[in-house]
Structure formats: C-alpha cells, structure tokens
XYZ file of C-alpha atoms in Angstrom:
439
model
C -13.758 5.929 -31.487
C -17.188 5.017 -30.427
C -18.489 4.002 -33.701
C -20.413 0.586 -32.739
C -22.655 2.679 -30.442
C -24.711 5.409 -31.174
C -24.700 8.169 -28.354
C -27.608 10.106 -27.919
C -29.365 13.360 -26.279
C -29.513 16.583 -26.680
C -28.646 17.680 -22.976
C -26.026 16.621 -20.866
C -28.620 14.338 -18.753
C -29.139 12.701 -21.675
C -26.166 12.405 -23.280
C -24.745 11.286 -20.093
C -27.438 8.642 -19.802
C -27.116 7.347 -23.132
C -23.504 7.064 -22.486
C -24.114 4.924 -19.296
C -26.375 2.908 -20.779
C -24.041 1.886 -23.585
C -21.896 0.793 -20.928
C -23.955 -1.135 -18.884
C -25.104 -2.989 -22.253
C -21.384 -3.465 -23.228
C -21.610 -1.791 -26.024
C -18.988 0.782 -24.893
C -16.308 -1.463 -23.679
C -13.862 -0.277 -21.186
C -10.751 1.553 -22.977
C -13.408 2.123 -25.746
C -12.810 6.448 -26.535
C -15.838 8.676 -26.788
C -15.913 10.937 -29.570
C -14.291 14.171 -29.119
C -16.433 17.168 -27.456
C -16.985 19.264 -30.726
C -17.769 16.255 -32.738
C -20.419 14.763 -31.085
C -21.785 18.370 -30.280
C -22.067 18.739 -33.716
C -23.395 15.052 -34.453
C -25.788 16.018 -31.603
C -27.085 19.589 -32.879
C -26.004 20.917 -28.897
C -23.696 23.166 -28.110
C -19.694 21.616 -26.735
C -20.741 22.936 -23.527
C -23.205 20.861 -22.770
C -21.547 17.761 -23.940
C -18.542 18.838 -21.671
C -20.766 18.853 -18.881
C -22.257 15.287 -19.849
C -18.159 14.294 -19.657
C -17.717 15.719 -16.686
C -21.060 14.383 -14.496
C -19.624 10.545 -16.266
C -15.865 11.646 -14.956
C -17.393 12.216 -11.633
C -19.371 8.765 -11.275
C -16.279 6.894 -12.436
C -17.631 5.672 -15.879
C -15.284 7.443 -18.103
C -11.920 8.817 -17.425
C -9.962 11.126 -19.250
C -6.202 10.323 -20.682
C -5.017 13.596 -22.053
C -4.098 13.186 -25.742
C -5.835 9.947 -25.279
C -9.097 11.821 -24.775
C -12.307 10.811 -22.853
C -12.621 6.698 -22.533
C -14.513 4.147 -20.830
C -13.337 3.668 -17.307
C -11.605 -0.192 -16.887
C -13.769 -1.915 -14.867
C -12.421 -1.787 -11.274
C -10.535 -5.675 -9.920
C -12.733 -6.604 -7.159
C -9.892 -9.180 -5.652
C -6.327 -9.220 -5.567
C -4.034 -11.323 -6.853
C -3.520 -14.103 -4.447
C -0.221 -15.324 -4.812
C -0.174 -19.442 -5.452
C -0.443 -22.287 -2.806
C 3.116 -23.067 -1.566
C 3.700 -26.740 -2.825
C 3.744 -29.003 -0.101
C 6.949 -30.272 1.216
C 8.622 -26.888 0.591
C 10.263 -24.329 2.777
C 8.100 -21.171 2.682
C 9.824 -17.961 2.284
C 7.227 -16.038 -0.259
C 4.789 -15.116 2.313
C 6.510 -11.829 4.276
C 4.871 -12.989 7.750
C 7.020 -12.439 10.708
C 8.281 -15.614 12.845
C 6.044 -16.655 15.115
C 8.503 -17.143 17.935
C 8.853 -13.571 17.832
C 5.110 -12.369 18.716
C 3.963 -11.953 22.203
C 0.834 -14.210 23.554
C -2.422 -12.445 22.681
C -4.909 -12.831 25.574
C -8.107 -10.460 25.371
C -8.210 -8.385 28.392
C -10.635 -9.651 31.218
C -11.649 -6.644 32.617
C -13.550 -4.903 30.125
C -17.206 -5.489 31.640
C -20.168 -6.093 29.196
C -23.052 -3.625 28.669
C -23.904 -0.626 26.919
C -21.649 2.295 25.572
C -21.093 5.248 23.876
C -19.088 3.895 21.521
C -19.994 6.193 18.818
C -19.066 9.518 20.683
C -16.026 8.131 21.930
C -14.692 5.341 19.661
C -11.153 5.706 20.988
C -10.035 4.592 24.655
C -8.751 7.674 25.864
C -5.595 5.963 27.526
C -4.663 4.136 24.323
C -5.148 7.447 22.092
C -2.455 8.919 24.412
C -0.588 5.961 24.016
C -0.504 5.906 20.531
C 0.427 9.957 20.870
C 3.571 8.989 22.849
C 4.318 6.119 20.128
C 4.270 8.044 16.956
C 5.657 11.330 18.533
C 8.774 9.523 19.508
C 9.524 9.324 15.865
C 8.767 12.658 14.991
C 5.372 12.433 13.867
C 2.974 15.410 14.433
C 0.083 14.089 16.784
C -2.335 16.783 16.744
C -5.150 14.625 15.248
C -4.758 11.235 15.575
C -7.618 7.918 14.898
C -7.461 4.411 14.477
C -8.762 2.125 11.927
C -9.291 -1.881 11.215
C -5.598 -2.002 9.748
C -3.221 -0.027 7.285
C -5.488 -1.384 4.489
C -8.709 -0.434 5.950
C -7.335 3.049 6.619
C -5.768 3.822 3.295
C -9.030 2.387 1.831
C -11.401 5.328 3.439
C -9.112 7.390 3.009
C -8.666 7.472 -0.531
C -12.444 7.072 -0.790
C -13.169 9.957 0.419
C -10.582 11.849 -1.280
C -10.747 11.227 -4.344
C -12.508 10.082 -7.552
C -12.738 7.056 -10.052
C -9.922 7.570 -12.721
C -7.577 9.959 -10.706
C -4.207 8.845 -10.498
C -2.048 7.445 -7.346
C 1.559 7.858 -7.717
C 2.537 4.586 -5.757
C 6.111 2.559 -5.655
C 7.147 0.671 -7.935
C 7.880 -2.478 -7.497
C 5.298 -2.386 -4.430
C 3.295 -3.962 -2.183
C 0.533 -5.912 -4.170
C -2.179 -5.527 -2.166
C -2.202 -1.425 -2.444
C -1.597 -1.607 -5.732
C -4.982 -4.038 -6.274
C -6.488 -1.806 -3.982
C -6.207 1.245 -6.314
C -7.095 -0.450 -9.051
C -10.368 -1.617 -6.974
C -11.111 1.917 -6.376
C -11.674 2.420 -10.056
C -8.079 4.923 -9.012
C -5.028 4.518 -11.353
C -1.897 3.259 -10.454
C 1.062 5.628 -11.444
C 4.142 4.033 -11.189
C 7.408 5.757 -9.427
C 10.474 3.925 -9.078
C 12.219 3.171 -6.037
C 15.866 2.415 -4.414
C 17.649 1.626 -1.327
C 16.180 5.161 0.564
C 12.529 4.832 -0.533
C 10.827 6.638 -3.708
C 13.292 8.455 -6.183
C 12.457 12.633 -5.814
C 12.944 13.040 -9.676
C 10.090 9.420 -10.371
C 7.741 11.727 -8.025
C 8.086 14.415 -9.783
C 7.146 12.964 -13.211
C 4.307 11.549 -11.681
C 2.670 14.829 -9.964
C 3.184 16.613 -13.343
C 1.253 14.027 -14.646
C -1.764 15.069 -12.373
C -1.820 12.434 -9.632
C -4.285 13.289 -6.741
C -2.752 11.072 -3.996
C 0.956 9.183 -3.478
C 1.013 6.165 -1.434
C 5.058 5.682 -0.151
C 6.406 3.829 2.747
C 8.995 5.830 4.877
C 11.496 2.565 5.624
C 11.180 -1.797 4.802
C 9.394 -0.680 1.778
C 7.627 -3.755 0.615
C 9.281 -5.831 -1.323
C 12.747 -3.629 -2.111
C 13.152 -3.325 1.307
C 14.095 0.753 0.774
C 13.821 3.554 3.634
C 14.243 6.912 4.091
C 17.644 8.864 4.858
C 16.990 12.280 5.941
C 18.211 14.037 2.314
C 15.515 11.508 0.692
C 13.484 12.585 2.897
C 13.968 16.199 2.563
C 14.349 16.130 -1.530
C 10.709 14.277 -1.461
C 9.549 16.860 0.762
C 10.665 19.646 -1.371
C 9.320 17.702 -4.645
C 5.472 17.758 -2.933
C 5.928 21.195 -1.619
C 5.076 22.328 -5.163
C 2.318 19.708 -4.923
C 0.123 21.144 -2.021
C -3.203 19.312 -2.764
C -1.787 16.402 -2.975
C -2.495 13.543 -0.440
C 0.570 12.564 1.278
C 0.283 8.648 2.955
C 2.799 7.370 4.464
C 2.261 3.780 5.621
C 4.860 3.016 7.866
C 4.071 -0.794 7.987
C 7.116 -2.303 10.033
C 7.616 0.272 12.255
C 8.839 -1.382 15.351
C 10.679 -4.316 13.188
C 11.794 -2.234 10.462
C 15.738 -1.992 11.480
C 15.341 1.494 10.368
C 15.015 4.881 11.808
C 11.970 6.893 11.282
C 12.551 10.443 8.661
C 8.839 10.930 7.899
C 7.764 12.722 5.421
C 4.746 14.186 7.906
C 7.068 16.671 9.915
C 7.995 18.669 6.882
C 4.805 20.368 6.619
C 2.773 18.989 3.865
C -0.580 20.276 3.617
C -2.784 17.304 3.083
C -1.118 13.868 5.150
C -1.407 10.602 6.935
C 1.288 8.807 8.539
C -0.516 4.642 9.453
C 1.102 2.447 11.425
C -0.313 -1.651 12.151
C 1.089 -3.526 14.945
C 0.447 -6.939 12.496
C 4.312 -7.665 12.093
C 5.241 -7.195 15.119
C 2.224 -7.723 17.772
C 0.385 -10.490 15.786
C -1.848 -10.671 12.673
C -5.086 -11.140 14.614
C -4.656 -7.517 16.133
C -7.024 -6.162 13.104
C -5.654 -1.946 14.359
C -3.734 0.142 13.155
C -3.185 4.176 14.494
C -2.654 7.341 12.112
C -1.920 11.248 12.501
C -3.175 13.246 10.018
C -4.022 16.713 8.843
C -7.430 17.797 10.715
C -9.246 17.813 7.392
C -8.161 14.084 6.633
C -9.131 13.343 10.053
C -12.811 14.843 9.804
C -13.478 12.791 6.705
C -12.069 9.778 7.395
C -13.487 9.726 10.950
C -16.802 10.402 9.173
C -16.906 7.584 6.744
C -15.556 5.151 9.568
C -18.857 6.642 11.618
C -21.155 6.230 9.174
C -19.921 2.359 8.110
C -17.810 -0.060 10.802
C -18.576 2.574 13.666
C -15.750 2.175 15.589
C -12.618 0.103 16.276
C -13.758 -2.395 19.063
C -13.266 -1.348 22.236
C -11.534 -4.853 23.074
C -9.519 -5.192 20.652
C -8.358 -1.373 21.773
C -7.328 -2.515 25.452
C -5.618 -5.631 23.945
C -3.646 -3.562 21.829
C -2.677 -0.576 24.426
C -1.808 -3.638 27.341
C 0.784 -4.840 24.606
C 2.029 -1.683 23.769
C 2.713 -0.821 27.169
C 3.996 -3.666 28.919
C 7.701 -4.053 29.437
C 8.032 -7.706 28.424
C 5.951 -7.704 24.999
C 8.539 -4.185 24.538
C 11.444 -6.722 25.242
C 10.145 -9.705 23.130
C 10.043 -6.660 20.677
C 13.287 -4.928 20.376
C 14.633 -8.724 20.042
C 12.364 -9.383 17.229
C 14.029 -6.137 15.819
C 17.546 -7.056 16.017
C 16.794 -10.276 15.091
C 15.128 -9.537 11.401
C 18.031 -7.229 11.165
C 20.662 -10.541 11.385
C 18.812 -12.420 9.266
C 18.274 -10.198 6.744
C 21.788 -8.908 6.352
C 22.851 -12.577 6.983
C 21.316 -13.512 3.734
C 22.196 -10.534 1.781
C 26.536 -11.264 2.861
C 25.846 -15.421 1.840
C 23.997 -13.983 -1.843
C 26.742 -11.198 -2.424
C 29.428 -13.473 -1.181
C 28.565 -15.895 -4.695
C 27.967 -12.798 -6.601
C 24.066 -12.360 -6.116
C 23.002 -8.703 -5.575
C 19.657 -8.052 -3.441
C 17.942 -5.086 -1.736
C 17.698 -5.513 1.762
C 18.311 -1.715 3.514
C 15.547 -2.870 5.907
C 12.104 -4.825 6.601
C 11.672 -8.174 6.431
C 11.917 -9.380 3.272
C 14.556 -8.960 0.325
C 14.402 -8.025 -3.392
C 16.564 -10.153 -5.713
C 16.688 -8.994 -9.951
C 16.854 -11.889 -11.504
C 15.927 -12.332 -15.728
C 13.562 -15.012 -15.725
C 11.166 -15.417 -12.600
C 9.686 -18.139 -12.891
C 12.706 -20.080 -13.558
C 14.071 -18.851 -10.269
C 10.817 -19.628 -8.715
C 10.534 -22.897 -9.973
C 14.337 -23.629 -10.057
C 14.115 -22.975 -5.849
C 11.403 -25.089 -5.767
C 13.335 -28.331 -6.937
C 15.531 -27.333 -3.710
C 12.914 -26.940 -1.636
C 12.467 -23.569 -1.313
C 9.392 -21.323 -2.182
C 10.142 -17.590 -2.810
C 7.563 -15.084 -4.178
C 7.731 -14.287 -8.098
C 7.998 -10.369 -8.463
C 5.178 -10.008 -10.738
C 2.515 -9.024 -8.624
C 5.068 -6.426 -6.894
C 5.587 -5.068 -10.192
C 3.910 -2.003 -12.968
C 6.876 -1.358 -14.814
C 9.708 -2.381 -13.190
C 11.795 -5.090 -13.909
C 11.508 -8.641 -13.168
C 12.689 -9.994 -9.697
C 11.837 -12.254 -6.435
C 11.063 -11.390 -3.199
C 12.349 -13.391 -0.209
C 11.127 -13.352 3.141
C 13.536 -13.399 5.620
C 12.047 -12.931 8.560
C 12.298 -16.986 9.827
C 15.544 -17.759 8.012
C 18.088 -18.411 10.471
C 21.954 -17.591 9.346
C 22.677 -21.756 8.897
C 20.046 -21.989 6.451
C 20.656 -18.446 4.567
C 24.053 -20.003 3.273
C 22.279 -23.230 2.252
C 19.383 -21.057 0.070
C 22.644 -18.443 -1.470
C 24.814 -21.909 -2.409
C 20.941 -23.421 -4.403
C 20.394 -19.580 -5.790
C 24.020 -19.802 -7.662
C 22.448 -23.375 -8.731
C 19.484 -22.297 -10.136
C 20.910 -19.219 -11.816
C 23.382 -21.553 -13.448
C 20.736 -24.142 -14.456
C 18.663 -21.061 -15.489
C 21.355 -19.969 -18.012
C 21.900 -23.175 -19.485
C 18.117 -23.566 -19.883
C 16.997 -20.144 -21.063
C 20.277 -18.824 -22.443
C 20.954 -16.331 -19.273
C-alpha cells in the first residue's frame, strides 16, 4: 500500500491532485497500490464515491491503472524506445534482421510529372486513382473496401489508431512470441500487452479467449508470415477466431497483414466475417522497398472517421508523391513480375531451410513469411554459438512475453547452398551447447 505518501483532499479534484503530485515527486512509484476506495474514504472523512471518482479521472489520464484483485496502482511509466536489437559483429553473415533481399525490390524513381504548386491536400489527401487502386488490391483478397485511408506505414497506422481508441492501462491482446516493435509500441502507449499464444495458423481461438475475458480493449494479430513464428491463417482458424470475437463486439479487431504480396500464403481475413469494430493494414516495405514510408487500410466507418481525424489534425496527409510512386509500382506489369518472383522465391528459401534443419533433427516454424522460428533452450548460446560460424541470427527475447525461448532466422537472402551449410553449424552449436550448458 501507499504508506510512504500521504494522499490528501477531500474531493475527488483533490484527491486526484494529490495523487498526481505524489507521482510526479516519485513518491508513488509505478506498481506502487493506492489504498483501497473505502479506506482512504474513511482516512479522508469523504464519502467512497467521491474517491471512486478521483480513481476514475487518474484511470482516464493514464496515471493509475487498475489490476482487479490487484486493485488501483501506479501506472508503469510508458518505454519511450524500443529495444533495438544489437550491432551485427562485423565479418558475420546477417540473418537477424527480417529485411527482404534487395535483388528482389523494383527501382524506386519518384514520378516526374507531379508539377509543383499549391493544393488541397487537406480535403483530398488521397489520389483518387491510387485509392481505387488500393480498392482493387485489398478486395482481391476478400477484404471489405467500403472505407479505406492510408497512413505513413503499418506502425504509424496502428499507432493512431490505438490512440484514439483507447486509454492508458487498457489491455491489447497481441501474439505471443511477436513482432517487437508492436509490442514496444503498446507498452509506449502506456497500453498493456496481453499475451496470446500462437501456432502454425496464426493466434490460438481458446489464448483469445482467455485474453478478452480478461477485459482487453483491442487485439493486434497478423492474418499469415506472422512475425517471427511465421504462422497464417487457414480458413477454420479463421472462422474459430471469428466466432471467439463475435462475443467480443467492442473490441478492436487489427489485422496487420505485413507481407502480403511475399507472404507465400493466401489471404482468410478476419475483416470479412463481420466484426463490428476493424482494420485490416497492409505496407508495401517488404516487397516494394523500405523507403516507400505507406501503407493502405479498410476499416469500419467509425475507425475511419477517427483515425482520419487524428492524421488531419497531426502529419496532414500522406504525401502526394510518395502516393503516385507507390500507385505507378503497384500498377505496372514489370514491378508485378519482379513481384510474384520475389514470392516464390522466399517461399524456396524458406522451406529450403526448414527440409536442411528437419533433415538433422532441428524443428522450426516456417508456414510462411520471411523469416523462421527455431525453440532452442539457451539463446544466447545459439546466438553466440552461430556467431563463431559466422552467422548472426536474432535472439527470441525481444519477440517474446511469455513464451518460450527461441531464435528467429531470416530467410529471405539465404540461398538453398548456404541453408545446408547454416542446418550442418546449427547441429554444431546445439551439440557444443549441450556439452557446455548441460542441454
């Protein structure tokens, strides 16, 4: 309990204030629990009312949250960066950083024919031909396109979005082990991450459900090359997830369909089974180039209104150039070629190193995407082990809430040759491993 700090007031104003000020002094730590309603109302001389109301106004501003038989504590105070991964060593293959192969992206050349000068960018900050573009894109796949925007990338997107949805200590039910940089995001948001686990066809149904009864506002899921297990969506997952979140109607559905094009995966989204509140993102990044700072969404028209809103009222707009860039790639025939090869390519090199690992008795999750997930016992022995060989593969610990320990290999730019060489110095290190650390 609060005992080091004395809380004062006798309305909730007050209280409240007192409250804040103890934390902005440090003398209410985060994790540090208030005292329980009735106490300090009695302590106080006010009624439980009105120190419920000075809980929930400190709820609402993200100082406290509330942890159910945990009571009312001092929010943590939110990461402002995430956690960069190390500096490959020099001298060292690279295979931790998930990028796609650069012989794979198309030439990016700004268009030429955009002509300088004044627009209204503001009451139309989407080229009209690249909105229907983007309409033709994600409809192929099923996706409703109703209401459709664009953003500065998946990131930037799921960043406003959850913004404006929702409030300092509510919970996001997100994969687990998952991408790093959503799951520092959340935490930057002052949100919590809520950990569901995840397999070979994308988040388990029964893992969702435990987290929605636990009161999470929002899940964050990605429909196929779920980063890093590599996971994706048959159409029963699909439909069991669906039927898990029907029960769930407030809840923010965001699908972040990363790969898309490169995936190796068809598309069952989670969008056309009707959920109320829902954004399917997509980036071009992995498969257009990095530069290309975009990304497109459909969403419900509510998600649409507020997102739109914040972008208005901060970044404006997605530049216009950067728009034509993007729709001349997406619609011309050669970058489409150089694009279904990329595709099949990831797909061979992926599998490629998943037959040379389970051919010496390594298992590894690698149903699609780029990259694959190997369990291994000790990760930074494996890390370090590879390294010796020459090879640098990302430890699983910033992937990771709960689940247990692996690395994550990108295969995007390993070429079948090489794949056996990396499988024959795993089975090395795993035996030097053992006879190091005892297995």
């Amino acid at each position: 309990m609060a005992t080091q700090y004395e809380i004062g007031g006798t309305t909730a104003k007050g209280i409240a204030g007192s409250v804040e000020r103890g934390v902005a002094e440090g003398a209410l730590a985060p994790g540090v629990a208030l005292p329980p309603v009735r106490r300090l109302a009695d302590e106080l001389g006010v009624s439980p009312g009105t120190v419920a109301t000075a809980y929930k106004e400190l709820r609402r501003r993200g100082i406290v949250v509330t942890r159910g038989r945990g009571g009312t504590v001092v929010a943590p105070a939110p990461a402002v960066a995430s956690r960069r991964p190390p500096k490959v060593p020099e001298g060292v293959r690279d295979l931790a950083g998930g990028h796609p192969d650069p012989a794979l992206l198309p030439t990016l050349l700004p268009p030429s024919h955009l002509s300088p000068g004044v627009r209204s960018h503001r009451s139309a900050p989407r080229l009209a031909r690249l909105e229907e573009t983007v309409r033709d894109w994600l409809g192929a796949d099923g996706v409703p396109v109703e209401h459709v925007t664009f953003a500065h990338g998946a990131l930037d997107l799921i960043n406003r979005v959850l913004s404006v949805e929702l409030l300092p200590g509510d919970g996001v039910a997100m994969e687990d082990p998952g991408y790093h940089h959503l799951l520092d995001l959340v935490a930057a948001l002052g949100l919590r991450n809520v950990p569901v686990a995840v397999d070979d066809e994308g988040m388990r149904p029964q893992a969702l459900r435990a987290a929605l009864r636990a009161g999470v506002r929002a899940v964050v899921l990605s429909p196929r090359a779920q980063n890093p297990y590599g996971g994706c969506f048959s159409a029963a997952r699909r439909n069991a997830l669906a039927e898990v979140l029907r029960d769930a109607p407030d809840v923010l559905v965001v699908e972040n369909d990363h790969a898309s094009e490169v995936a190796g995966a068809a598309l069952h989204t989670l969008s056309a089974a009707g959920p109320a509140r829902w954004v399917h993102v997509r980036t071009v990044s992995k498969f257009l180039g990095a530069d290309l700072r975009w990304a497109a969404a459909a969403c419900d028209p509510v998600t649409l209104a507020r997102h739109d809103g914040r972008l208005l009222l901060t970044s404006g707009w997605v530049s216009h150039l950067l728009q034509e860039t993007v729709h001349g790639l997406l619609t011309d025939e050669g970058t489409r070629a150089l694009v279904a090869r990329a595709r099949e390519t990831y797909a061979v090199r992926r599998t490629a190193l998943a037959g040379e690992l389970a051919a010496r008795g390594i298992a590894s999750r690698a149903a699609s995407g780029l990259n694959l997930w190997v369990p291994v016992r000790d990760e930074s022995a494996v890390v370090n082990g590879l390294r010796s060989y020459g090879w640098w593969v990302a430890a699983g610990a910033r992937f990771r809430l709960s689940s247990e320990p692996g690395v994550r290999i990108a295969a995007a730019g390993l070429v079948p040759a090489d794949a056996a060489r990396l499988a024959s110095d795993f089975v090395a290190v795993l035996g030097e491993s053992e006879a190091t650390y005892g297995g």
